PDB file of C-alpha atoms in Angstrom:
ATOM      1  CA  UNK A   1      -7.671 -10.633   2.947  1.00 31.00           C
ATOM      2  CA  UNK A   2      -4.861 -11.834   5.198  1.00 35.00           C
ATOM      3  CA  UNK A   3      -1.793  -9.104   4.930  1.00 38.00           C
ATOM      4  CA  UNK A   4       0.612 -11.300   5.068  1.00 36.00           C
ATOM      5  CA  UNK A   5       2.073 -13.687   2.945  1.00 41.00           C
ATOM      6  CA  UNK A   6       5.874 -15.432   2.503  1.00 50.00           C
ATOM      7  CA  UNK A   7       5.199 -16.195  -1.201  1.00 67.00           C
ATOM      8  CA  UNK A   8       3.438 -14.298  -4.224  1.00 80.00           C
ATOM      9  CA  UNK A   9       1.287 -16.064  -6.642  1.00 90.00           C
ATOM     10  CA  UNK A  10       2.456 -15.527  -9.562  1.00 93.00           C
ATOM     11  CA  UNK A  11       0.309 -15.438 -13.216  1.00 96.00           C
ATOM     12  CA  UNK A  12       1.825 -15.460 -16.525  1.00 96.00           C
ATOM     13  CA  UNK A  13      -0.060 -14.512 -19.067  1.00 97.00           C
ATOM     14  CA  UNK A  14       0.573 -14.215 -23.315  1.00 97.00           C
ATOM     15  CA  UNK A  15       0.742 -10.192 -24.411  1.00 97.00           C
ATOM     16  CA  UNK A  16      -2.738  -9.395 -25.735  1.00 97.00           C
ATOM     17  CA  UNK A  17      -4.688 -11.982 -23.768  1.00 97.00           C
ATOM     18  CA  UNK A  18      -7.047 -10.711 -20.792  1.00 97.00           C
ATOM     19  CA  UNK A  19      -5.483 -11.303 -17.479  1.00 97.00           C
ATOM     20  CA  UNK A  20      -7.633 -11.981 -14.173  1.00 97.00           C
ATOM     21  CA  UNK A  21      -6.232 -11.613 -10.928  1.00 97.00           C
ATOM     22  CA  UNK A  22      -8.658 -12.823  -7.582  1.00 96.00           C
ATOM     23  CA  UNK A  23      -8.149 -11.731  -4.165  1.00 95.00           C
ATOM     24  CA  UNK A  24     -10.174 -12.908  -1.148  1.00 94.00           C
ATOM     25  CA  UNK A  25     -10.849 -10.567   1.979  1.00 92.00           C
ATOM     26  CA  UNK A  26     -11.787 -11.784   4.827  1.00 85.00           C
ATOM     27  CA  UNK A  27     -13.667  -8.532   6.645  1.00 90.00           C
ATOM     28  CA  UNK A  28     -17.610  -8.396   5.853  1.00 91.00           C
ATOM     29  CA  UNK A  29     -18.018  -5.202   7.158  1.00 91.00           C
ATOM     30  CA  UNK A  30     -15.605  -4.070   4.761  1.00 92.00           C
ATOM     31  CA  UNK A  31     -17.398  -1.500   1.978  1.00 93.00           C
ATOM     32  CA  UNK A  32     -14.307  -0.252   0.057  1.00 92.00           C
ATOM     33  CA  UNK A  33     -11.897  -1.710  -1.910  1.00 94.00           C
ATOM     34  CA  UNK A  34      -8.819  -1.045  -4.414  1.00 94.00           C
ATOM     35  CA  UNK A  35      -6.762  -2.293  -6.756  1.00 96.00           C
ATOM     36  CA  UNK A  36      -2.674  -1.319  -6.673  1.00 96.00           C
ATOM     37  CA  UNK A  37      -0.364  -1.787  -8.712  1.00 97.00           C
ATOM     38  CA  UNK A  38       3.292  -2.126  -7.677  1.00 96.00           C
ATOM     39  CA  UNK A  39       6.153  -1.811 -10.162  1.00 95.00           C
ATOM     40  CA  UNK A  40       9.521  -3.110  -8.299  1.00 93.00           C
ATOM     41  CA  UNK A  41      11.428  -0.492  -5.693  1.00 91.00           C
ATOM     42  CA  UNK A  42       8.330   1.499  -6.121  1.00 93.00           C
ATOM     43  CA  UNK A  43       5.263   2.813  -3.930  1.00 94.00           C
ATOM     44  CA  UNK A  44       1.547   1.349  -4.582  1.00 94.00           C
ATOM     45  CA  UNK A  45      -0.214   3.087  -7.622  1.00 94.00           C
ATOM     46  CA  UNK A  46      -3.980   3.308  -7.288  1.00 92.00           C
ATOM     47  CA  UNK A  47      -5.783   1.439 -10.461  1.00 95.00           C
ATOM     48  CA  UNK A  48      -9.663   1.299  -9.449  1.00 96.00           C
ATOM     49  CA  UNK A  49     -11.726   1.496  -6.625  1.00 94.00           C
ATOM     50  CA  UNK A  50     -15.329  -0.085  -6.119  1.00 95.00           C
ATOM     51  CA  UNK A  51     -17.543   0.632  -3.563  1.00 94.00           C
ATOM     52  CA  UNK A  52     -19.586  -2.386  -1.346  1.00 95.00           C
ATOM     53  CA  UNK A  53     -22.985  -1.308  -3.299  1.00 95.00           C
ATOM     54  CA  UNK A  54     -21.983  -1.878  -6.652  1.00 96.00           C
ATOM     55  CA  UNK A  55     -20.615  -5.389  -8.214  1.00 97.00           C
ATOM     56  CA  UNK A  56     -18.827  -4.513 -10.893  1.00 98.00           C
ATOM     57  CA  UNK A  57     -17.014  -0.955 -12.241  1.00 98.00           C
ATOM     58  CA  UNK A  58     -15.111  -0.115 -15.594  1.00 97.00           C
ATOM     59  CA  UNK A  59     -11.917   1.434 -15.725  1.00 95.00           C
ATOM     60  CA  UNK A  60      -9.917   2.069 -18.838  1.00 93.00           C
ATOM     61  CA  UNK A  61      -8.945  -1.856 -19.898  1.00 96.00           C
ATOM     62  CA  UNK A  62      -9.450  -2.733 -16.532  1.00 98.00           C
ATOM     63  CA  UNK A  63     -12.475  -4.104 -14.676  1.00 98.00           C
ATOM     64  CA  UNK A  64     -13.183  -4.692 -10.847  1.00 98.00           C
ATOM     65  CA  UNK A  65     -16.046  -7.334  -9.873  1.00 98.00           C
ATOM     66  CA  UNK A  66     -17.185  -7.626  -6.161  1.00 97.00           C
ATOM     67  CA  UNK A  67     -19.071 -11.037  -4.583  1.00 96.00           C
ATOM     68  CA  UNK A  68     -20.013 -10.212  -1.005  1.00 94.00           C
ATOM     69  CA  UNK A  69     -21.627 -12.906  -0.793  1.00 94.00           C
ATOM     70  CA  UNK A  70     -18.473 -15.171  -0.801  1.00 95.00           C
ATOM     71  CA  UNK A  71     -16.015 -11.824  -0.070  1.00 95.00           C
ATOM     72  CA  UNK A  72     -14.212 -12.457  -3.794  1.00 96.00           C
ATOM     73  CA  UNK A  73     -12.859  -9.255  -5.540  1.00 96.00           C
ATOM     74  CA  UNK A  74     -10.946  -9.720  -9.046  1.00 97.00           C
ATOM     75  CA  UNK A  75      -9.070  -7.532 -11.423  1.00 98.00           C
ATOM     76  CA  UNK A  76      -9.747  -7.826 -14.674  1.00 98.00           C
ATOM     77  CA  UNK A  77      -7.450  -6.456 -17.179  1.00 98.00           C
ATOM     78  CA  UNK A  78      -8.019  -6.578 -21.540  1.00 98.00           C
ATOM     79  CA  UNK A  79      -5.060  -6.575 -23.299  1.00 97.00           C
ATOM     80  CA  UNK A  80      -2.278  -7.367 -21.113  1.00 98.00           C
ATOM     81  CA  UNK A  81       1.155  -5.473 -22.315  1.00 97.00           C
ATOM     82  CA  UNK A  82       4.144  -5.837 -21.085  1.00 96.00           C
ATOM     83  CA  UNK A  83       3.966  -2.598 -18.956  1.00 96.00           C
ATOM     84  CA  UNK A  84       1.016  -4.296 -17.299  1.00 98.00           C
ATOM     85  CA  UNK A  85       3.483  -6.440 -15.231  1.00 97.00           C
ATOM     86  CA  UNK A  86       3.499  -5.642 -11.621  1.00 97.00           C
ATOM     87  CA  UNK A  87       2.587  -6.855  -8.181  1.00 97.00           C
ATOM     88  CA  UNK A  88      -1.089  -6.262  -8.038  1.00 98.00           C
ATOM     89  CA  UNK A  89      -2.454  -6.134  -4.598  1.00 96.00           C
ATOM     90  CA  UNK A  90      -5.904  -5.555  -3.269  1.00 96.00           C
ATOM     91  CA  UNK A  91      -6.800  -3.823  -0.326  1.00 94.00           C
ATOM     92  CA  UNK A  92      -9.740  -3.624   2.087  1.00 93.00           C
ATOM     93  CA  UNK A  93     -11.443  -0.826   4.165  1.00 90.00           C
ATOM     94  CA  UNK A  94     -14.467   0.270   6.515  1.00 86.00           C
ATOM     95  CA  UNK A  95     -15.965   3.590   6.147  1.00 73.00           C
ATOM     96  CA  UNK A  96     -12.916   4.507   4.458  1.00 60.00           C
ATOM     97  CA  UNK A  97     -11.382   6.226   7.320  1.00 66.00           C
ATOM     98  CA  UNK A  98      -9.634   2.721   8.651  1.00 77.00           C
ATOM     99  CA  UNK A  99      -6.424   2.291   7.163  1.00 83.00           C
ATOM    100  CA  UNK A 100      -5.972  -0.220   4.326  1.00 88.00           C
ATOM    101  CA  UNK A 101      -5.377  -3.508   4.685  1.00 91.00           C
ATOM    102  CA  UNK A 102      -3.631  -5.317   2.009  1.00 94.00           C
ATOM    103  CA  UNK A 103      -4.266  -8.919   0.843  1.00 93.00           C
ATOM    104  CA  UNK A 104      -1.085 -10.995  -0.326  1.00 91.00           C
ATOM    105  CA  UNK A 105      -0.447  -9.560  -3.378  1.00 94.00           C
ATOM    106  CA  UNK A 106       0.144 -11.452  -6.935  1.00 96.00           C
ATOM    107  CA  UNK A 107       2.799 -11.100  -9.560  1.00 96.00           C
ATOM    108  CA  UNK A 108       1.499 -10.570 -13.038  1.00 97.00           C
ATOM    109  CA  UNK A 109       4.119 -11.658 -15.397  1.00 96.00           C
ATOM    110  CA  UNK A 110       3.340 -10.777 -19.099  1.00 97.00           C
ATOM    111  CA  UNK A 111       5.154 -12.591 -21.866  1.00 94.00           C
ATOM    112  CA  UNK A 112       5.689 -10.860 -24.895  1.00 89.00           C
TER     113      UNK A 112
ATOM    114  CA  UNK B   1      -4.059  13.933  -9.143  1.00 61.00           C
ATOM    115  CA  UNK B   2      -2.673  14.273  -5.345  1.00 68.00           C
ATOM    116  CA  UNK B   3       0.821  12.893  -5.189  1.00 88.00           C
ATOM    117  CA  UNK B   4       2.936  12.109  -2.295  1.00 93.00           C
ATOM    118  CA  UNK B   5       6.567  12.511  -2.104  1.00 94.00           C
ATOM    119  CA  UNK B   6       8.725  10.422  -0.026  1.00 96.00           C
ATOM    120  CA  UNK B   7      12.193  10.828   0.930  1.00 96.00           C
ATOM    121  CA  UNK B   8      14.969   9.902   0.675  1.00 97.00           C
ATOM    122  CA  UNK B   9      14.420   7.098  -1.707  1.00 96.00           C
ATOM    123  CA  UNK B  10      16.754   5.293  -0.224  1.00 97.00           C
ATOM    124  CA  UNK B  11      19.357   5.259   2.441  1.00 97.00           C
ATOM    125  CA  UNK B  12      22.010   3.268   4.006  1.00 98.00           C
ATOM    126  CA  UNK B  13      22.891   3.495   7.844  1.00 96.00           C
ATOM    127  CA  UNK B  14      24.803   1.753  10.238  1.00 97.00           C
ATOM    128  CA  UNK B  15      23.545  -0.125  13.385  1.00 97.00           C
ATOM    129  CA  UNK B  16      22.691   2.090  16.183  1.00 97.00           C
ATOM    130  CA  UNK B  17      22.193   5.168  14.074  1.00 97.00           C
ATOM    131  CA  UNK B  18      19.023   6.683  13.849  1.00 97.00           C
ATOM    132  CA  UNK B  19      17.200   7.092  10.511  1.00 98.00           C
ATOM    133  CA  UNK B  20      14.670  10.052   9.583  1.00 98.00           C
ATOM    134  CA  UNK B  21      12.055   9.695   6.565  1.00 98.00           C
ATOM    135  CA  UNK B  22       9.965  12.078   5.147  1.00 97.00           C
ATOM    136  CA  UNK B  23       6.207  11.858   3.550  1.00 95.00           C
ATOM    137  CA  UNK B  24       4.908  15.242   1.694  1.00 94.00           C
ATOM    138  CA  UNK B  25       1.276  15.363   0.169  1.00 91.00           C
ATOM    139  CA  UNK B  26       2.588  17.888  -2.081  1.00 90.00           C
ATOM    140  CA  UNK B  27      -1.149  19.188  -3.453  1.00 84.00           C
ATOM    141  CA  UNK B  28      -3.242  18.698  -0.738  1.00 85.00           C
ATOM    142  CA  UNK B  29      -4.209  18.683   2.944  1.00 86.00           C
ATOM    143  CA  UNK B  30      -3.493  15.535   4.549  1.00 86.00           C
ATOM    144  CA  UNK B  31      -4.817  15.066   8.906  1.00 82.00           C
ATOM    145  CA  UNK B  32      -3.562  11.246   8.879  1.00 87.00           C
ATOM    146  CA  UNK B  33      -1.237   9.822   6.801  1.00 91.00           C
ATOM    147  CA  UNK B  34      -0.296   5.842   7.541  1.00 93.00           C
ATOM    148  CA  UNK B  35       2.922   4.470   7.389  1.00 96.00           C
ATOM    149  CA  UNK B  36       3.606   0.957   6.118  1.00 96.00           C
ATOM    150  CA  UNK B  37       6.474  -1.515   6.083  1.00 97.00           C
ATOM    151  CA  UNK B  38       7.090  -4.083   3.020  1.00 96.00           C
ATOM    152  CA  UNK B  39       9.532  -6.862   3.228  1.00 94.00           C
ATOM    153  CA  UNK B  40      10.493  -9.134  -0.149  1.00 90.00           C
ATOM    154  CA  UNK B  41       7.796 -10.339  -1.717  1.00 89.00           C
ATOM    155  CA  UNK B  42       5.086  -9.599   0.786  1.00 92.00           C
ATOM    156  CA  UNK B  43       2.560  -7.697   0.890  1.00 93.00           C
ATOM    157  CA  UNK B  44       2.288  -4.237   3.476  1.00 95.00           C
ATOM    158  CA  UNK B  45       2.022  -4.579   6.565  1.00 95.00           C
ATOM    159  CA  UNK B  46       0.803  -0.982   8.416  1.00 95.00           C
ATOM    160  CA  UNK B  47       3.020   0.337  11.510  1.00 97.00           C
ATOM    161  CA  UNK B  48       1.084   3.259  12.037  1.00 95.00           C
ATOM    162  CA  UNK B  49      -1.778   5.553  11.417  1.00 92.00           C
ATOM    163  CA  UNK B  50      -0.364   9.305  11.945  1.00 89.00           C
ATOM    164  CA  UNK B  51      -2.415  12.101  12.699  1.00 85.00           C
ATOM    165  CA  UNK B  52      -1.808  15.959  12.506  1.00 84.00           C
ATOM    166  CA  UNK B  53      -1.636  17.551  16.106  1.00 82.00           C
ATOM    167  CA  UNK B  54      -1.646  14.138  18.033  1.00 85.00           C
ATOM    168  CA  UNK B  55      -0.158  10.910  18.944  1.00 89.00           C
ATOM    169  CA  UNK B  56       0.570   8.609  16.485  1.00 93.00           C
ATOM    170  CA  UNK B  57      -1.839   5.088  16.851  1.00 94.00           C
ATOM    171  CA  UNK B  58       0.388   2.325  15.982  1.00 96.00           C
ATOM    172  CA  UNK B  59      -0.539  -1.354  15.408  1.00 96.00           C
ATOM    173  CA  UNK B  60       0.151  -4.592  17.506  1.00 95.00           C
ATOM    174  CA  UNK B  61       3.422  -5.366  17.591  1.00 95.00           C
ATOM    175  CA  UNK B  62       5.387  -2.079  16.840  1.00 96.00           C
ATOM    176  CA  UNK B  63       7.379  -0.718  18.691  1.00 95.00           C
ATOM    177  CA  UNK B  64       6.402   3.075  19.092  1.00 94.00           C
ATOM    178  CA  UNK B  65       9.613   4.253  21.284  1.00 95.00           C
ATOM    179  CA  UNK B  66      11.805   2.466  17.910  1.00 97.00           C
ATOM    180  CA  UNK B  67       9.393   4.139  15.762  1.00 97.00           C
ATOM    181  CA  UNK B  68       9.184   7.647  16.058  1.00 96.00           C
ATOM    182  CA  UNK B  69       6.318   9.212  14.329  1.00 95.00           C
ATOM    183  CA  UNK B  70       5.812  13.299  14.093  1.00 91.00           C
ATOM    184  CA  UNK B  71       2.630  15.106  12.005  1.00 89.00           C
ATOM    185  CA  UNK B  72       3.333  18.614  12.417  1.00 82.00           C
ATOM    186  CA  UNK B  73       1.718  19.979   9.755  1.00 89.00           C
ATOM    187  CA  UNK B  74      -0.766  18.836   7.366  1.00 89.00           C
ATOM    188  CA  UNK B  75       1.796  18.097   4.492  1.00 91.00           C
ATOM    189  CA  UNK B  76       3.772  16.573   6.423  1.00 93.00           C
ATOM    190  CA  UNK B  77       4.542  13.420   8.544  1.00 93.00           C
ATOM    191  CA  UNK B  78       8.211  11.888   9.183  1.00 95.00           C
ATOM    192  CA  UNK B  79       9.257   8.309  10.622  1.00 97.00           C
ATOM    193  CA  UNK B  80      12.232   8.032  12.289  1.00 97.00           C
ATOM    194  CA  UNK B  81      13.694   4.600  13.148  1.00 98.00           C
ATOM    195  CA  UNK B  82      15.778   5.087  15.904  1.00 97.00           C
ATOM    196  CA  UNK B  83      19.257   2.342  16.993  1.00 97.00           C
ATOM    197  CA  UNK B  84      18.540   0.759  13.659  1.00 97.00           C
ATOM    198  CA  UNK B  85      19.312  -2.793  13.241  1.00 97.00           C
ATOM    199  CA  UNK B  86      20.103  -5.121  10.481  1.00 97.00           C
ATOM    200  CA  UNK B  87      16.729  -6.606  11.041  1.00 96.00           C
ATOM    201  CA  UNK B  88      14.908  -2.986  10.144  1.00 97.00           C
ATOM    202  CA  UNK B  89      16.052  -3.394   6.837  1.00 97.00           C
ATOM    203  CA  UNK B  90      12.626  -2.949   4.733  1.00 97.00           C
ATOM    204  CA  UNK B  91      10.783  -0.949   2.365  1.00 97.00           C
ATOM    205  CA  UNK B  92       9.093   1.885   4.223  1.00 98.00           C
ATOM    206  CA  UNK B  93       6.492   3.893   2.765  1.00 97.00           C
ATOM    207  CA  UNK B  94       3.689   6.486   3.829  1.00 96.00           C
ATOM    208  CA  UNK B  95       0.326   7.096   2.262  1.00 93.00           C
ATOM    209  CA  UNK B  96      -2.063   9.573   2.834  1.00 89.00           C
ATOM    210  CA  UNK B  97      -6.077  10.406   1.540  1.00 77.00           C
ATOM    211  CA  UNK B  98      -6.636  13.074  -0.611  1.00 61.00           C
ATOM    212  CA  UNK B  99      -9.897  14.137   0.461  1.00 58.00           C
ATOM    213  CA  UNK B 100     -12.926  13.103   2.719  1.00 56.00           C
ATOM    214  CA  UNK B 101     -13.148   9.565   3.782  1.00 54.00           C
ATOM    215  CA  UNK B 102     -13.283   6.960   1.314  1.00 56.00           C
ATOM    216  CA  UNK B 103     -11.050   8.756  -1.073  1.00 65.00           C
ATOM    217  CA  UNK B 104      -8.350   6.189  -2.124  1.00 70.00           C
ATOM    218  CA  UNK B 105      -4.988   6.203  -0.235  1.00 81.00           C
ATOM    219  CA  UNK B 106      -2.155   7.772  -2.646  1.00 86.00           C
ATOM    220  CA  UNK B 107       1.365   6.154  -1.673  1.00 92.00           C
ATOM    221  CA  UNK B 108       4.780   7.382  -1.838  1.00 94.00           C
ATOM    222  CA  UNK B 109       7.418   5.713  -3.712  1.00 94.00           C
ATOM    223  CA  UNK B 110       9.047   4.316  -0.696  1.00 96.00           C
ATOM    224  CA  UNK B 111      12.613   4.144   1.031  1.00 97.00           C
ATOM    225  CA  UNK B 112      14.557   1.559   1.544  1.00 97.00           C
ATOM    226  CA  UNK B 113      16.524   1.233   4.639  1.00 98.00           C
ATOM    227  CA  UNK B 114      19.439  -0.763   4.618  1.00 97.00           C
ATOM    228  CA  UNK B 115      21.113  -0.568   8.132  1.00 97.00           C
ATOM    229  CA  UNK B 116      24.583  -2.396   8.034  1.00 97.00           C
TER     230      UNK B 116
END
């Protein structure tokens, strides 16, 4: 996805309810992809990976589905809480030894 | 898990002055660690890929003589911004891979730089 962006999406969501954040990434040849999390003044934390031969992995409460076919990754998480409110960005790689790139990020606001 | 330590946190510096951070993988080996720069509300943008023993590989547009980057060890790599300006101002933070290739990147907690 592009890496930069002047404005975050933002999603609001009701405590309790499932929350689904989409990111698009624009590499094909890109076979490995996270999900961060990003708590304010704070560094990236890693949620879940998936790798380009799957379409779909489990975490705890949180879920990661892959469409190659139209390059469309989403987040999935059950449950929101309020702790669940962060900056969630995803992030794209080759081979795994190319550095990360980032899509644009979006805000998850959870209302309690 | 592998955790990465970043310091300082955060640090305030005047123009001109030169400005030294530090990433640690504190639990593991690390040969490249890549350095990132965040502004308000957007998203990272990578300066550099650092690797133990060798030149630093930075991207398009940044300035590697402003942009000092040293990997002298496997635990650790350090960015110095050197003459800061007011327009360096940004969140700065390292990651590094725990592990082979396609091991996820593990991020320190940043540092600001505020350079008055």
């Amino acid at each position: 996805g592009e890496s930069v962006g002047l404005h975050l999406p933002t999603l609001s969501v009701q405590e309790g309810d499932n929350s689904i954040i989409n990111c698009a990434y624009s590499n094909s040849a890109s076979d490995y992809f996270i999900w961060y999390k990003q708590e304010s003044g704070k560094g990236p934390q890693f949620i879940i990976d998936i790798r380009s031969n799957m379409d779909k992995r489990q975490g705890q409460r949180v879920t990661v589905l892959l469409n190659k076919t139209v390059k469309h990754l989403s987040l999935q998480i059950a449950a929101t809480q309020p702790g669940d409110s962060a900056v969630y960005f995803c992030a794209e790689t080759h081979s795994g030894n190319t550095p990360l790139v980032f899509g644009k990020g979006t805000r998850l606001s959870v209302i309690a | 898990g592998a955790v990465v330590s970043q310091h300082p946190s955060w640090v305030i510096c005047k123009s001109g002055t030169s400005v030294k951070i530090e990433c640690r993988s504190l639990d593991f080996q690390a040969t490249t660690m890549f350095w990132y720069r965040q502004f308000p509300k957007q998203s990272l943008m990578l300066m550099a890929t650092s690797n133990e023993g060798s030149k630093a590989t930075y991207e398009q547009g940044v300035e590697k003589d402003k942009f000092l980057i040293n990997h002298a060890s496997l635990t650790l790599s350090t960015l110095t911004v050197t003459s800061a300006h007011p327009e360096d101002s940004s969140f700065y933070i390292c990651s590094a891979r725990g592990g082979t290739g396609g091991s996820p990147l593990h991020f320190g907690n940043g540092t600001r730089l505020t350079v008055t």
